[in-house]
Amino acid sequence: MRIPLCPPHLGGNEAVYLQECVATNFVSSVGPFVGRFEREFAAAIASRHAVACASGTAALHIALKLVGVRPGDLVAVSDFTFIASVNAISYLGAEPLLVDSERLSWNLDTQQLHDEVVRRAARREQLPAALLPVHVLGQPADLEPLLALHERFDIPVVEDAAESLGAGWTGGSLSGRWVGTAGRLGAFSFNGNKLLTAGGGGMVVTDDEQLARQAKHLTTQARVPGLDYLHDAVGYNYRLTNVAAAIGVAQLERLDALLTAKRRIAALYDETLVDLPVARLPVPPWGTPAKWLYSLLLQDEPTAQLALRTLIERGIEARPVWMPMHLQPPYRSSERLGGEVAEDLHRRGISLPSGAGLTEEEVRVVASSLREVLAAAARSAVGGGSSLG
Ligand SMILES: *Cc1c(COP(=O)(O)O)cnc(C)c1O
């Protein structure tokens, strides 16, 4: 048996719409599904505009460019994230300021970032040109302190919502909003393992019509409409294809079902693992998670290593949670605020298979393997050498 981490769940009109692309000859970026995906995605998360991109990384690159990030700028970003968030900063010649996680959601500690920016302003030091909070693992970040920075210093907020489509806020000034819609721009990903997939793809969202128009312009080689090949800026070939958008539209029709499936799986794991000495990904007091990847902290690093090794040997695709960016070779000398929490999460944190199509039986298989590992770890002080075959 093999239980993958988070495979696509194609159970709707994907084949019908793909067939339509072929039958109508619309397989490139020209074609009706691209615009339809944008309109329906914007409506689904209550954003005014959405611009489809070839990837989530491309969406981040464009969003940061549109808020004016330039070479030499500093951009505050989560230390605990997938590397694409930080690479988008590098593409613009800017430098990341890596911000450690807090323990209520595992997202960047926005209060710590707020206080640091206020301190830098008082000392007339360089301020970030943009704030790029990442909503990791389906968890909404607490953005109130960053909105306060925006208010006070006019620093724009761009949200990396790639892992958290469907998460939202339940308290404060953002109550009732979906993640990705609180900043000036938000970015989503439709990579194969994300909640909603288009095979690959991304989306820039914004309430600002001007920014949406610029996003579309930049993602289509900055070509000026008309017969001439006139381009008024350095643009990018970042537009989504009609084929990918067709899959996206079919997936979007099932957004509620996909979210419900994830919540059901998380509840089932919670129930099955209730008596184990593990700390679950916490539900933050300010919002509702999307339960993208079911993740937990084991008691120490050797136990986490043993759990990963054992589960993977059995065909269960468990994974460590993100390695902090300050440990990645390209970002080892980047500026950072703390980093100890992110390191602890990486050492002890694992994600369990969480695909929307996961069966109850599969959840029980994963849970009982984990239960065996923890029993073995409890019997012997695990040295990291042993393994459960
Ligand atoms: C997946 C992901 C991205 C990148 O999306 P792609 O579509 O793979 O380019 C960006 N940020 C985070 C946090 C992600 O998890």
Coordinates of C-alpha atoms and ligand atoms in Angstrom, one line a residue:
M1 CA 0.0 0.0 0.0
R2 CA 1.2 3.5 -0.7
I3 CA -0.4 6.6 0.9
P4 CA 0.8 9.8 -0.8
L5 CA 1.1 13.1 1.1
C6 CA -1.4 15.2 -0.8
P7 CA -2.2 14.1 -4.3
P8 CA -4.7 16.0 -6.5
H9 CA -8.3 15.0 -6.1
L10 CA -10.0 15.1 -9.5
G11 CA -13.6 14.1 -9.1
G12 CA -15.7 16.6 -11.1
N13 CA -15.8 18.1 -14.5
E14 CA -12.0 18.1 -15.2
A15 CA -12.2 15.6 -18.1
V16 CA -15.2 17.3 -19.6
Y17 CA -13.6 20.7 -19.6
L18 CA -10.3 19.4 -20.9
Q19 CA -12.1 17.7 -23.7
E20 CA -13.7 21.0 -24.5
C21 CA -10.3 22.7 -24.8
V22 CA -9.2 20.1 -27.3
A23 CA -12.4 20.1 -29.2
T24 CA -12.4 23.9 -29.6
N25 CA -8.6 24.1 -30.2
F26 CA -8.1 26.5 -27.3
V27 CA -5.1 25.0 -25.5
S28 CA -2.9 28.1 -25.1
S29 CA -3.4 31.1 -22.9
V30 CA -6.1 32.3 -25.2
G31 CA -9.4 30.7 -24.3
P32 CA -12.5 31.1 -22.3
F33 CA -11.5 29.1 -19.2
V34 CA -8.8 31.6 -18.2
G35 CA -11.2 34.5 -17.8
R36 CA -13.8 32.2 -16.2
F37 CA -11.3 30.9 -13.7
E38 CA -10.4 34.5 -12.7
R39 CA -14.0 35.6 -12.3
E40 CA -15.1 32.6 -10.4
F41 CA -12.0 32.5 -8.2
A42 CA -12.4 36.2 -7.3
A43 CA -16.0 35.5 -6.4
A44 CA -15.2 32.5 -4.3
I45 CA -12.9 34.4 -2.0
A46 CA -14.8 37.8 -2.2
S47 CA -12.0 39.6 -3.9
R48 CA -12.8 42.2 -6.6
H49 CA -10.2 41.0 -9.1
A50 CA -8.1 38.0 -9.9
V51 CA -5.3 37.5 -12.5
A52 CA -4.3 34.0 -13.4
C53 CA -0.6 33.2 -13.5
A54 CA 1.5 30.2 -14.6
S55 CA 2.5 29.4 -11.0
G56 CA 2.1 30.6 -7.5
T57 CA 5.8 31.7 -7.6
A58 CA 5.0 33.9 -10.6
A59 CA 2.0 35.4 -8.8
L60 CA 4.2 36.3 -5.9
H61 CA 6.9 37.8 -8.2
I62 CA 4.3 40.0 -9.9
A63 CA 2.6 41.0 -6.6
L64 CA 5.9 42.2 -5.1
K65 CA 6.8 44.0 -8.2
L66 CA 3.5 45.8 -8.3
V67 CA 3.9 47.2 -4.8
G68 CA 7.2 48.7 -5.9
V69 CA 9.9 46.3 -4.5
R70 CA 13.2 47.2 -6.1
P71 CA 16.8 46.1 -5.9
G72 CA 18.4 46.7 -2.5
D73 CA 15.0 46.8 -0.7
L74 CA 14.2 44.8 2.3
V75 CA 11.1 42.6 2.4
A76 CA 9.9 41.1 5.7
V77 CA 8.8 37.5 5.2
S78 CA 8.2 34.3 7.2
D79 CA 11.3 32.3 8.1
F80 CA 9.1 29.2 8.3
T81 CA 7.7 28.7 4.8
F82 CA 8.3 27.0 1.4
I83 CA 11.3 28.6 -0.4
A84 CA 9.2 30.1 -3.2
S85 CA 8.0 33.0 -0.9
V86 CA 11.6 34.2 -0.4
N87 CA 12.8 33.5 -3.9
A88 CA 10.2 35.9 -5.3
I89 CA 12.0 38.6 -3.2
S90 CA 15.4 37.6 -4.6
Y91 CA 14.0 37.8 -8.2
L92 CA 13.5 41.5 -7.7
G93 CA 17.1 42.0 -6.4
A94 CA 15.7 42.7 -2.9
E95 CA 16.7 41.0 0.4
P96 CA 14.5 39.1 2.9
L97 CA 14.2 40.0 6.5
L98 CA 13.3 36.5 7.9
V99 CA 10.8 36.6 10.8
D100 CA 10.5 33.7 13.3
S101 CA 7.2 31.9 14.0
E102 CA 4.9 32.3 16.9
R103 CA 3.3 29.2 18.5
L104 CA -0.4 30.0 18.2
S105 CA -0.5 29.4 14.5
W106 CA 3.2 28.6 13.5
N107 CA 3.0 31.7 11.2
L108 CA 5.4 34.6 11.4
D109 CA 5.3 36.5 14.7
T110 CA 3.6 39.7 13.4
Q111 CA 3.8 41.4 16.8
Q112 CA 7.6 40.9 16.9
L113 CA 7.9 42.2 13.3
H114 CA 5.7 45.2 14.2
D115 CA 7.8 46.1 17.2
E116 CA 11.0 45.7 15.2
V117 CA 9.8 48.1 12.4
V118 CA 8.8 50.7 15.0
R119 CA 12.2 50.4 16.6
R120 CA 14.0 50.8 13.2
A121 CA 11.8 53.8 12.4
A122 CA 12.8 55.4 15.7
R123 CA 16.5 54.8 14.9
R124 CA 16.1 55.9 11.3
E125 CA 17.2 52.5 10.0
Q126 CA 16.1 50.9 6.8
L127 CA 12.5 49.8 6.9
P128 CA 11.0 47.0 4.9
A129 CA 9.6 48.1 1.5
A130 CA 6.9 45.4 1.8
L131 CA 5.6 42.8 4.2
L132 CA 5.1 39.3 2.9
P133 CA 3.3 37.2 5.5
V134 CA 2.8 33.5 4.6
H135 CA -0.2 31.6 5.8
V136 CA 1.5 28.3 6.2
L137 CA -0.1 24.8 6.2
G138 CA -3.7 26.2 5.9
Q139 CA -3.2 28.5 9.0
P140 CA -4.4 32.1 8.9
A141 CA -1.7 34.5 10.2
D142 CA -2.6 37.3 12.6
L143 CA -2.3 40.3 10.3
E144 CA -3.6 43.0 12.6
P145 CA -0.1 44.2 13.6
L146 CA 1.0 44.3 10.0
L147 CA -2.1 46.4 9.0
A148 CA -1.1 48.7 11.8
L149 CA 2.4 49.1 10.2
H150 CA 0.7 49.7 6.9
E151 CA -1.4 52.4 8.4
R152 CA 1.5 54.1 10.2
F153 CA 4.4 53.8 7.7
D154 CA 2.5 53.1 4.5
I155 CA 4.3 49.8 4.0
P156 CA 2.2 47.5 1.7
V157 CA 1.2 44.0 2.7
V158 CA 1.3 41.2 0.2
E159 CA -0.1 37.8 1.4
D160 CA 1.3 34.5 0.4
A161 CA -1.9 32.5 0.6
A162 CA -0.6 29.6 -1.5
E163 CA -1.2 27.0 1.2
S164 CA -4.3 28.4 2.8
L165 CA -7.1 28.8 0.3
G166 CA -10.3 28.5 2.3
A167 CA -8.8 29.8 5.6
G168 CA -10.3 33.0 7.1
W169 CA -10.4 35.3 10.0
T170 CA -13.1 35.2 12.7
G171 CA -12.0 38.1 14.9
G172 CA -10.8 41.7 14.8
S173 CA -11.1 44.0 11.8
L174 CA -10.7 41.2 9.3
S175 CA -13.6 39.1 10.7
G176 CA -15.4 37.3 7.9
R177 CA -12.6 37.7 5.3
W178 CA -10.8 35.0 3.5
V179 CA -7.0 34.9 3.7
G180 CA -5.4 36.5 0.6
T181 CA -7.8 39.4 0.6
A182 CA -6.5 41.5 3.5
G183 CA -3.3 43.0 1.9
R184 CA -2.9 45.1 -1.1
L185 CA -2.4 41.9 -3.1
G186 CA -2.6 38.2 -2.4
A187 CA -1.0 35.2 -4.2
F188 CA -2.4 31.7 -4.5
S189 CA -0.9 28.5 -5.9
F190 CA -2.6 25.6 -7.8
N191 CA 0.4 23.3 -7.8
G192 CA -0.5 19.6 -7.7
N193 CA -0.4 19.2 -3.9
K194 CA -2.3 22.4 -3.0
L195 CA -6.0 22.2 -1.9
L196 CA -7.2 23.2 -5.4
T197 CA -5.0 22.3 -8.4
A198 CA -4.8 23.3 -12.0
G199 CA -2.0 20.9 -12.7
G200 CA 0.2 24.0 -12.0
G201 CA -0.8 27.7 -11.8
G202 CA -1.3 30.6 -9.5
M203 CA -3.5 33.7 -9.0
V204 CA -2.9 37.3 -8.0
V205 CA -5.9 38.8 -6.2
T206 CA -6.6 42.4 -5.3
D207 CA -9.4 44.8 -4.8
D208 CA -7.5 47.5 -6.7
E209 CA -8.6 47.6 -10.4
Q210 CA -5.5 49.5 -11.5
L211 CA -3.2 46.9 -9.9
A212 CA -5.2 44.1 -11.5
R213 CA -4.8 45.7 -14.9
Q214 CA -1.1 46.1 -14.3
A215 CA -0.8 42.4 -13.2
K216 CA -2.4 41.2 -16.4
H217 CA -0.2 43.5 -18.4
L218 CA 3.0 42.3 -16.8
T219 CA 2.0 38.6 -17.0
T220 CA 1.4 39.0 -20.8
Q221 CA 4.8 40.4 -21.8
A222 CA 3.6 44.0 -21.2
R223 CA 2.3 44.1 -24.7
V224 CA 0.4 47.1 -25.7
P225 CA -3.0 46.2 -27.4
G226 CA -2.9 46.6 -31.2
L227 CA -1.3 45.0 -34.2
D228 CA 2.3 46.2 -33.5
Y229 CA 4.5 44.2 -31.3
L230 CA 4.8 47.2 -28.9
H231 CA 5.8 46.5 -25.3
D232 CA 5.9 49.4 -22.8
A233 CA 7.9 47.6 -20.0
V234 CA 9.9 44.5 -19.3
G235 CA 7.1 41.9 -19.0
Y236 CA 6.9 38.2 -18.3
N237 CA 5.4 35.2 -20.0
Y238 CA 3.4 34.3 -16.9
R239 CA -0.1 33.8 -18.2
L240 CA -2.0 30.6 -17.3
T241 CA -3.0 28.3 -20.2
N242 CA -6.6 27.5 -21.0
V243 CA -5.9 23.8 -20.3
A244 CA -4.7 24.5 -16.8
A245 CA -7.6 26.9 -16.2
A246 CA -10.1 24.3 -17.4
I247 CA -8.9 22.0 -14.5
G248 CA -8.9 25.0 -12.2
V249 CA -12.6 25.8 -13.0
A250 CA -13.6 22.2 -12.5
Q251 CA -11.8 22.1 -9.1
L252 CA -13.3 25.4 -8.0
E253 CA -16.8 24.0 -8.5
R254 CA -15.9 21.6 -5.8
L255 CA -14.1 24.0 -3.4
D256 CA -16.6 23.5 -0.6
A257 CA -16.4 19.7 -1.0
L258 CA -12.6 19.8 -1.0
L259 CA -12.6 21.9 2.2
T260 CA -15.1 19.7 3.9
A261 CA -13.0 16.6 3.0
K262 CA -9.9 18.2 4.6
R263 CA -11.8 19.1 7.7
R264 CA -13.2 15.6 8.0
I265 CA -9.8 14.1 7.6
A266 CA -8.3 16.4 10.3
A267 CA -11.2 15.6 12.6
L268 CA -10.6 11.9 12.1
Y269 CA -6.9 12.2 12.8
D270 CA -7.7 14.3 15.9
E271 CA -10.1 11.7 17.2
T272 CA -7.8 8.7 16.4
L273 CA -4.7 10.3 17.9
V274 CA -6.4 11.9 20.9
D275 CA -4.5 10.0 23.6
L276 CA -1.0 10.3 22.0
P277 CA 1.7 12.6 23.4
V278 CA 1.8 14.9 20.4
A279 CA 1.0 18.6 19.9
R280 CA -1.4 19.2 17.0
L281 CA -1.2 22.2 14.7
P282 CA -3.0 24.7 16.9
V283 CA -6.2 26.4 15.9
P284 CA -5.3 30.1 16.3
P285 CA -7.8 32.3 18.2
W286 CA -8.2 34.8 15.4
G287 CA -9.3 32.5 12.5
T288 CA -10.4 29.3 10.9
P289 CA -7.7 27.1 9.3
A290 CA -8.2 25.3 6.0
K291 CA -6.5 22.1 7.2
W292 CA -4.3 21.8 4.1
L293 CA -1.7 19.4 5.7
Y294 CA -2.4 17.7 9.0
S295 CA 0.7 18.4 11.0
L296 CA 1.9 17.8 14.5
L297 CA 4.9 18.1 16.8
L298 CA 6.4 15.0 18.4
Q299 CA 8.2 15.2 21.7
D300 CA 11.8 15.4 20.4
E301 CA 13.8 15.2 17.2
P302 CA 14.8 11.5 17.4
T303 CA 11.2 10.6 17.8
A304 CA 10.3 12.7 14.8
Q305 CA 13.1 11.1 12.8
L306 CA 12.0 7.6 13.8
A307 CA 8.4 8.4 12.9
L308 CA 9.4 9.8 9.4
R309 CA 11.6 6.8 8.7
T310 CA 9.1 4.2 9.8
L311 CA 6.1 5.7 8.0
I312 CA 8.1 6.2 4.8
E313 CA 9.3 2.6 4.9
R314 CA 5.7 1.5 5.1
G315 CA 4.7 3.5 2.0
I316 CA 3.1 6.3 4.1
E317 CA 4.3 9.6 2.7
A318 CA 4.9 11.6 5.9
R319 CA 7.1 14.7 5.6
P320 CA 8.9 17.0 7.9
V321 CA 7.4 20.5 8.1
W322 CA 9.3 23.3 6.3
M323 CA 13.0 23.8 6.9
P324 CA 13.5 27.5 8.1
M325 CA 14.8 29.7 5.4
H326 CA 17.7 30.8 7.5
L327 CA 19.1 27.3 7.2
Q328 CA 18.8 27.2 3.4
P329 CA 22.1 27.8 1.6
P330 CA 20.9 30.9 -0.4
Y331 CA 19.6 32.6 2.8
R332 CA 22.0 31.7 5.5
S333 CA 23.4 35.2 5.8
S334 CA 20.0 36.9 5.4
E335 CA 18.9 39.3 8.2
R336 CA 16.5 37.7 10.6
L337 CA 14.5 38.1 13.7
G338 CA 14.9 35.1 15.9
G339 CA 14.5 31.7 14.2
E340 CA 14.5 29.3 17.2
V341 CA 10.8 28.6 17.1
A342 CA 11.0 27.8 13.3
E343 CA 13.9 25.5 14.0
D344 CA 12.0 23.7 16.8
L345 CA 9.0 23.3 14.5
H346 CA 11.2 21.8 11.8
R347 CA 13.0 19.4 14.2
R348 CA 9.9 18.0 15.8
G349 CA 7.1 18.7 13.2
I350 CA 5.8 16.2 10.7
S351 CA 2.9 16.3 8.2
L352 CA 0.8 13.3 7.7
P353 CA -1.0 12.2 4.4
S354 CA -3.8 14.7 4.0
G355 CA -5.2 14.3 0.4
A356 CA -8.9 15.1 0.0
G357 CA -9.5 11.6 -1.2
L358 CA -7.9 9.9 1.9
T359 CA -10.2 7.2 3.3
E360 CA -11.1 6.5 6.9
E361 CA -9.2 3.2 6.6
E362 CA -6.1 5.0 5.4
V363 CA -6.3 7.5 8.3
R364 CA -6.4 4.5 10.7
V365 CA -3.4 2.8 9.0
V366 CA -1.3 6.0 9.3
A367 CA -2.5 6.6 12.9
S368 CA -1.7 3.0 14.0
S369 CA 1.8 3.2 12.5
L370 CA 2.4 6.5 14.4
R371 CA 1.0 4.9 17.6
E372 CA 3.6 2.0 17.2
V373 CA 6.4 4.5 16.8
L374 CA 5.5 6.5 19.8
A375 CA 5.2 3.3 21.9
A376 CA 8.6 2.2 20.8
A377 CA 10.0 5.6 21.5
A378 CA 8.5 5.5 25.0
R379 CA 9.9 2.0 25.7
S380 CA 13.5 2.9 24.8
A381 CA 15.2 6.3 24.9
V382 CA 15.3 6.5 21.2
G383 CA 18.9 7.1 20.0
G384 CA 18.0 7.6 16.4
G385 CA 19.6 4.3 15.2
S386 CA 16.7 1.9 15.5
S387 CA 13.8 1.6 13.2
L388 CA 10.4 -0.3 13.2
G389 CA 10.4 -2.4 10.0
Ligands
LIG1 C1 3.4 26.1 -3.2 C2 3.8 27.4 -2.6 C3 4.3 28.5 -3.4 C4 4.6 28.4 -4.8 O1 3.6 28.0 -5.7 P1 4.0 27.3 -7.1 O2 2.6 27.2 -7.7 O3 4.5 25.9 -6.8 O4 4.9 28.1 -7.8 C5 4.6 29.7 -2.8 N1 4.5 29.8 -1.4 C6 4.1 28.8 -0.6 C7 4.1 29.1 0.8 C8 3.8 27.6 -1.2 O5 3.5 26.6 -0.4

